[in-house]
PDB file of C-alpha atoms in Angstrom:
ATOM      1  CA  UNK A   1      -0.015  -0.006  -0.012  1.00  0.00           C
ATOM      2  CA  UNK A   2       1.415   3.325  -0.937  1.00  0.00           C
ATOM      3  CA  UNK A   3       1.634   6.335   1.178  1.00  0.00           C
ATOM      4  CA  UNK A   4      -1.142   8.314  -0.518  1.00  0.00           C
ATOM      5  CA  UNK A   5      -3.513   5.296   0.026  1.00  0.00           C
ATOM      6  CA  UNK A   6      -2.737   5.282   3.596  1.00  0.00           C
ATOM      7  CA  UNK A   7      -3.490   8.869   3.995  1.00  0.00           C
ATOM      8  CA  UNK A   8      -6.793   8.448   2.102  1.00  0.00           C
ATOM      9  CA  UNK A   9      -7.642   5.678   4.592  1.00  0.00           C
ATOM     10  CA  UNK A  10      -6.976   8.103   7.544  1.00  0.00           C
ATOM     11  CA  UNK A  11      -9.320  10.554   5.851  1.00  0.00           C
ATOM     12  CA  UNK A  12     -11.980   7.962   5.427  1.00  0.00           C
ATOM     13  CA  UNK A  13     -11.578   6.950   9.172  1.00  0.00           C
ATOM     14  CA  UNK A  14     -11.792  10.552  10.092  1.00  0.00           C
ATOM     15  CA  UNK A  15     -15.068  10.830   8.072  1.00  0.00           C
ATOM     16  CA  UNK A  16     -16.516   7.917   9.991  1.00  0.00           C
ATOM     17  CA  UNK A  17     -15.481   9.308  13.369  1.00  0.00           C
ATOM     18  CA  UNK A  18     -17.172  12.564  12.378  1.00  0.00           C
ATOM     19  CA  UNK A  19     -20.570  10.856  11.827  1.00  0.00           C
ATOM     20  CA  UNK A  20     -20.412  10.194  15.559  1.00  0.00           C
ATOM     21  CA  UNK A  21     -20.422  13.835  16.202  1.00  0.00           C
ATOM     22  CA  UNK A  22     -16.675  14.439  16.558  1.00  0.00           C
ATOM     23  CA  UNK A  23     -16.349  16.885  13.637  1.00  0.00           C
ATOM     24  CA  UNK A  24     -13.483  18.830  15.410  1.00  0.00           C
ATOM     25  CA  UNK A  25     -11.347  15.600  15.147  1.00  0.00           C
ATOM     26  CA  UNK A  26     -12.498  15.131  11.559  1.00  0.00           C
ATOM     27  CA  UNK A  27     -11.257  18.627  10.726  1.00  0.00           C
ATOM     28  CA  UNK A  28      -8.049  18.036  12.531  1.00  0.00           C
ATOM     29  CA  UNK A  29      -7.360  14.670  10.898  1.00  0.00           C
ATOM     30  CA  UNK A  30      -8.431  15.814   7.477  1.00  0.00           C
ATOM     31  CA  UNK A  31      -5.946  18.790   7.800  1.00  0.00           C
ATOM     32  CA  UNK A  32      -3.223  16.425   8.785  1.00  0.00           C
ATOM     33  CA  UNK A  33      -4.045  14.071   5.922  1.00  0.00           C
ATOM     34  CA  UNK A  34      -4.073  16.951   3.570  1.00  0.00           C
ATOM     35  CA  UNK A  35      -0.787  18.393   4.713  1.00  0.00           C
ATOM     36  CA  UNK A  36       0.895  14.902   4.482  1.00  0.00           C
ATOM     37  CA  UNK A  37      -0.561  14.455   1.014  1.00  0.00           C
ATOM     38  CA  UNK A  38       1.033  17.908  -0.204  1.00  0.00           C
ATOM     39  CA  UNK A  39       4.276  16.909   1.382  1.00  0.00           C
ATOM     40  CA  UNK A  40       4.256  13.487  -0.455  1.00  0.00           C
ATOM     41  CA  UNK A  41       3.379  15.195  -3.696  1.00  0.00           C
ATOM     42  CA  UNK A  42       6.252  17.704  -3.178  1.00  0.00           C
ATOM     43  CA  UNK A  43       8.636  14.742  -2.407  1.00  0.00           C
ATOM     44  CA  UNK A  44       7.514  13.159  -5.673  1.00  0.00           C
ATOM     45  CA  UNK A  45       8.098  16.354  -7.497  1.00  0.00           C
ATOM     46  CA  UNK A  46      11.617  16.686  -6.071  1.00  0.00           C
ATOM     47  CA  UNK A  47      12.369  13.083  -6.888  1.00  0.00           C
ATOM     48  CA  UNK A  48      11.301  13.707 -10.497  1.00  0.00           C
ATOM     49  CA  UNK A  49      13.227  17.037 -10.650  1.00  0.00           C
ATOM     50  CA  UNK A  50      16.339  15.489  -9.306  1.00  0.00           C
ATOM     51  CA  UNK A  51      16.054  11.946 -10.944  1.00  0.00           C
ATOM     52  CA  UNK A  52      19.502  12.367 -12.624  1.00  0.00           C
ATOM     53  CA  UNK A  53      21.211  13.655  -9.489  1.00  0.00           C
ATOM     54  CA  UNK A  54      19.939  10.396  -7.549  1.00  0.00           C
ATOM     55  CA  UNK A  55      20.993   8.205 -10.597  1.00  0.00           C
ATOM     56  CA  UNK A  56      24.373   9.710 -10.330  1.00  0.00           C
ATOM     57  CA  UNK A  57      24.777   8.300  -6.709  1.00  0.00           C
ATOM     58  CA  UNK A  58      23.655   4.929  -7.914  1.00  0.00           C
ATOM     59  CA  UNK A  59      26.286   5.148 -10.791  1.00  0.00           C
ATOM     60  CA  UNK A  60      28.916   6.260  -8.315  1.00  0.00           C
ATOM     61  CA  UNK A  61      28.259   3.109  -6.161  1.00  0.00           C
ATOM     62  CA  UNK A  62      28.065   0.802  -9.136  1.00  0.00           C
ATOM     63  CA  UNK A  63      31.403   1.946 -10.591  1.00  0.00           C
ATOM     64  CA  UNK A  64      33.163   1.034  -7.246  1.00  0.00           C
ATOM     65  CA  UNK A  65      31.540  -2.335  -7.562  1.00  0.00           C
ATOM     66  CA  UNK A  66      32.931  -2.688 -11.184  1.00  0.00           C
ATOM     67  CA  UNK A  67      36.388  -1.228 -10.091  1.00  0.00           C
ATOM     68  CA  UNK A  68      36.081   1.340 -13.021  1.00  0.00           C
ATOM     69  CA  UNK A  69      38.247   4.176 -11.791  1.00  0.00           C
ATOM     70  CA  UNK A  70      37.645   6.546 -14.663  1.00  0.00           C
ATOM     71  CA  UNK A  71      33.804   6.069 -14.355  1.00  0.00           C
ATOM     72  CA  UNK A  72      33.977   6.649 -10.603  1.00  0.00           C
ATOM     73  CA  UNK A  73      35.982   9.937 -10.800  1.00  0.00           C
ATOM     74  CA  UNK A  74      33.588  11.079 -13.637  1.00  0.00           C
ATOM     75  CA  UNK A  75      31.028  11.124 -10.812  1.00  0.00           C
ATOM     76  CA  UNK A  76      33.272  13.599  -8.795  1.00  0.00           C
ATOM     77  CA  UNK A  77      33.292  17.260  -9.701  1.00  0.00           C
ATOM     78  CA  UNK A  78      36.845  18.656 -10.577  1.00  0.00           C
ATOM     79  CA  UNK A  79      35.804  21.528  -8.183  1.00  0.00           C
ATOM     80  CA  UNK A  80      35.704  19.161  -5.200  1.00  0.00           C
ATOM     81  CA  UNK A  81      38.228  20.359  -2.700  1.00  0.00           C
ATOM     82  CA  UNK A  82      39.356  16.725  -2.128  1.00  0.00           C
ATOM     83  CA  UNK A  83      39.464  15.717  -5.814  1.00  0.00           C
ATOM     84  CA  UNK A  84      43.085  14.628  -5.869  1.00  0.00           C
ATOM     85  CA  UNK A  85      42.844  12.944  -2.540  1.00  0.00           C
ATOM     86  CA  UNK A  86      39.725  11.042  -3.469  1.00  0.00           C
ATOM     87  CA  UNK A  87      41.408   9.981  -6.764  1.00  0.00           C
ATOM     88  CA  UNK A  88      44.341   8.656  -4.828  1.00  0.00           C
ATOM     89  CA  UNK A  89      42.385   6.842  -2.208  1.00  0.00           C
ATOM     90  CA  UNK A  90      39.976   5.357  -4.755  1.00  0.00           C
ATOM     91  CA  UNK A  91      42.800   4.124  -6.904  1.00  0.00           C
ATOM     92  CA  UNK A  92      44.445   2.341  -4.033  1.00  0.00           C
ATOM     93  CA  UNK A  93      41.150   0.706  -2.959  1.00  0.00           C
ATOM     94  CA  UNK A  94      40.453  -0.502  -6.623  1.00  0.00           C
ATOM     95  CA  UNK A  95      43.932  -1.949  -6.916  1.00  0.00           C
ATOM     96  CA  UNK A  96      43.287  -4.060  -3.725  1.00  0.00           C
ATOM     97  CA  UNK A  97      42.334  -7.812  -3.977  1.00  0.00           C
ATOM     98  CA  UNK A  98      38.935  -6.818  -2.846  1.00  0.00           C
ATOM     99  CA  UNK A  99      35.326  -7.172  -4.364  1.00  0.00           C
ATOM    100  CA  UNK A 100      32.624  -4.983  -2.882  1.00  0.00           C
ATOM    101  CA  UNK A 101      28.933  -4.876  -3.016  1.00  0.00           C
ATOM    102  CA  UNK A 102      27.823  -1.278  -2.668  1.00  0.00           C
ATOM    103  CA  UNK A 103      24.219  -0.624  -2.198  1.00  0.00           C
ATOM    104  CA  UNK A 104      22.171   2.683  -1.770  1.00  0.00           C
ATOM    105  CA  UNK A 105      19.961   1.795   1.265  1.00  0.00           C
ATOM    106  CA  UNK A 106      18.020   4.994   1.262  1.00  0.00           C
ATOM    107  CA  UNK A 107      18.135   8.553   0.242  1.00  0.00           C
ATOM    108  CA  UNK A 108      16.254  11.794   1.030  1.00  0.00           C
ATOM    109  CA  UNK A 109      16.540  14.999  -1.094  1.00  0.00           C
ATOM    110  CA  UNK A 110      16.910  17.815   1.201  1.00  0.00           C
ATOM    111  CA  UNK A 111      14.974  20.930   0.821  1.00  0.00           C
ATOM    112  CA  UNK A 112      16.566  24.065  -0.863  1.00  0.00           C
ATOM    113  CA  UNK A 113      17.796  22.567  -3.934  1.00  0.00           C
ATOM    114  CA  UNK A 114      18.136  24.527  -7.258  1.00  0.00           C
ATOM    115  CA  UNK A 115      18.471  23.613 -10.967  1.00  0.00           C
ATOM    116  CA  UNK A 116      22.312  23.788 -10.360  1.00  0.00           C
ATOM    117  CA  UNK A 117      22.786  22.291  -6.804  1.00  0.00           C
ATOM    118  CA  UNK A 118      21.048  19.840  -4.555  1.00  0.00           C
ATOM    119  CA  UNK A 119      21.888  18.066  -1.278  1.00  0.00           C
ATOM    120  CA  UNK A 120      20.932  14.385  -0.726  1.00  0.00           C
ATOM    121  CA  UNK A 121      20.972  12.563   2.594  1.00  0.00           C
ATOM    122  CA  UNK A 122      22.038   9.165   1.643  1.00  0.00           C
ATOM    123  CA  UNK A 123      22.714   5.869   3.533  1.00  0.00           C
ATOM    124  CA  UNK A 124      25.034   3.378   1.721  1.00  0.00           C
ATOM    125  CA  UNK A 125      25.938  -0.216   2.666  1.00  0.00           C
ATOM    126  CA  UNK A 126      29.370  -1.541   1.624  1.00  0.00           C
ATOM    127  CA  UNK A 127      30.073  -5.229   2.097  1.00  0.00           C
ATOM    128  CA  UNK A 128      32.962  -7.467   0.931  1.00  0.00           C
ATOM    129  CA  UNK A 129      31.959 -10.267  -1.281  1.00  0.00           C
ATOM    130  CA  UNK A 130      35.339 -11.386  -2.271  1.00  0.00           C
ATOM    131  CA  UNK A 131      39.057 -11.042  -2.257  1.00  0.00           C
ATOM    132  CA  UNK A 132      41.891 -11.424   0.241  1.00  0.00           C
ATOM    133  CA  UNK A 133      42.154  -7.835   1.329  1.00  0.00           C
ATOM    134  CA  UNK A 134      40.595  -6.949   4.817  1.00  0.00           C
ATOM    135  CA  UNK A 135      37.600  -4.650   4.820  1.00  0.00           C
ATOM    136  CA  UNK A 136      35.111  -3.791   7.576  1.00  0.00           C
ATOM    137  CA  UNK A 137      31.596  -3.998   6.173  1.00  0.00           C
ATOM    138  CA  UNK A 138      29.766  -0.755   6.937  1.00  0.00           C
ATOM    139  CA  UNK A 139      26.801   1.389   6.639  1.00  0.00           C
ATOM    140  CA  UNK A 140      27.549   5.062   5.927  1.00  0.00           C
ATOM    141  CA  UNK A 141      25.191   8.030   6.297  1.00  0.00           C
ATOM    142  CA  UNK A 142      26.235  11.099   4.434  1.00  0.00           C
ATOM    143  CA  UNK A 143      25.073  14.381   2.892  1.00  0.00           C
ATOM    144  CA  UNK A 144      26.216  14.653  -0.613  1.00  0.00           C
ATOM    145  CA  UNK A 145      26.108  17.940  -2.309  1.00  0.00           C
ATOM    146  CA  UNK A 146      25.829  17.677  -5.954  1.00  0.00           C
ATOM    147  CA  UNK A 147      26.305  20.313  -8.696  1.00  0.00           C
ATOM    148  CA  UNK A 148      25.278  20.545 -12.187  1.00  0.00           C
ATOM    149  CA  UNK A 149      27.891  21.456 -14.594  1.00  0.00           C
ATOM    150  CA  UNK A 150      27.579  21.319 -18.497  1.00  0.00           C
ATOM    151  CA  UNK A 151      24.267  19.665 -17.893  1.00  0.00           C
ATOM    152  CA  UNK A 152      25.727  16.776 -15.891  1.00  0.00           C
ATOM    153  CA  UNK A 153      25.362  16.188 -12.124  1.00  0.00           C
ATOM    154  CA  UNK A 154      28.496  15.584 -10.125  1.00  0.00           C
ATOM    155  CA  UNK A 155      29.467  15.278  -6.451  1.00  0.00           C
ATOM    156  CA  UNK A 156      31.035  18.478  -5.171  1.00  0.00           C
ATOM    157  CA  UNK A 157      31.347  17.311  -1.471  1.00  0.00           C
ATOM    158  CA  UNK A 158      30.356  14.886   1.021  1.00  0.00           C
ATOM    159  CA  UNK A 159      29.746  15.371   4.754  1.00  0.00           C
ATOM    160  CA  UNK A 160      29.927  11.980   6.528  1.00  0.00           C
ATOM    161  CA  UNK A 161      27.441  11.934   9.489  1.00  0.00           C
ATOM    162  CA  UNK A 162      27.709   8.404  10.694  1.00  0.00           C
ATOM    163  CA  UNK A 163      29.464   5.100  10.009  1.00  0.00           C
ATOM    164  CA  UNK A 164      28.173   1.877  11.506  1.00  0.00           C
ATOM    165  CA  UNK A 165      30.077  -1.319  11.257  1.00  0.00           C
ATOM    166  CA  UNK A 166      28.226  -4.167  10.079  1.00  0.00           C
ATOM    167  CA  UNK A 167      28.914  -7.593  11.842  1.00  0.00           C
ATOM    168  CA  UNK A 168      27.230 -10.755  10.392  1.00  0.00           C
ATOM    169  CA  UNK A 169      27.108 -13.735  12.786  1.00  0.00           C
TER     170      UNK A 169
END
């Protein structure tokens, strides 16, 4: 059941409650449902507006899995203050005997984006699936700042909020 359907069920429940004489409750619940529906429609509009930016994050993850250094660095803006450091670290990781599975667990497009810049709160899971190199499986939450240059989204910067190690039993 999608979120809009859930909101409609709340509104129907509110209508039933109002038949019992609780019209104030109906009004409040109906208002909450309408606000939630507006918020969901805005989120959907943001997801549509920034679809290519979100796809860039998925491409960034898949290029790590594929060990494709050039494609990975193509997702990073040359204006990124850590561009050279990112290139060096990434090259070292990709040269290791290590196979990773990198998944986007969730993402949230933050308010305030423009046609040229957007911030996305993203949770990424990285797990070792092969190779001899040591690696700590982890789940990372970060805010990525993406910029659009020459009609192409790229990561300008990343602020890491939290890293959780994943331990399988």
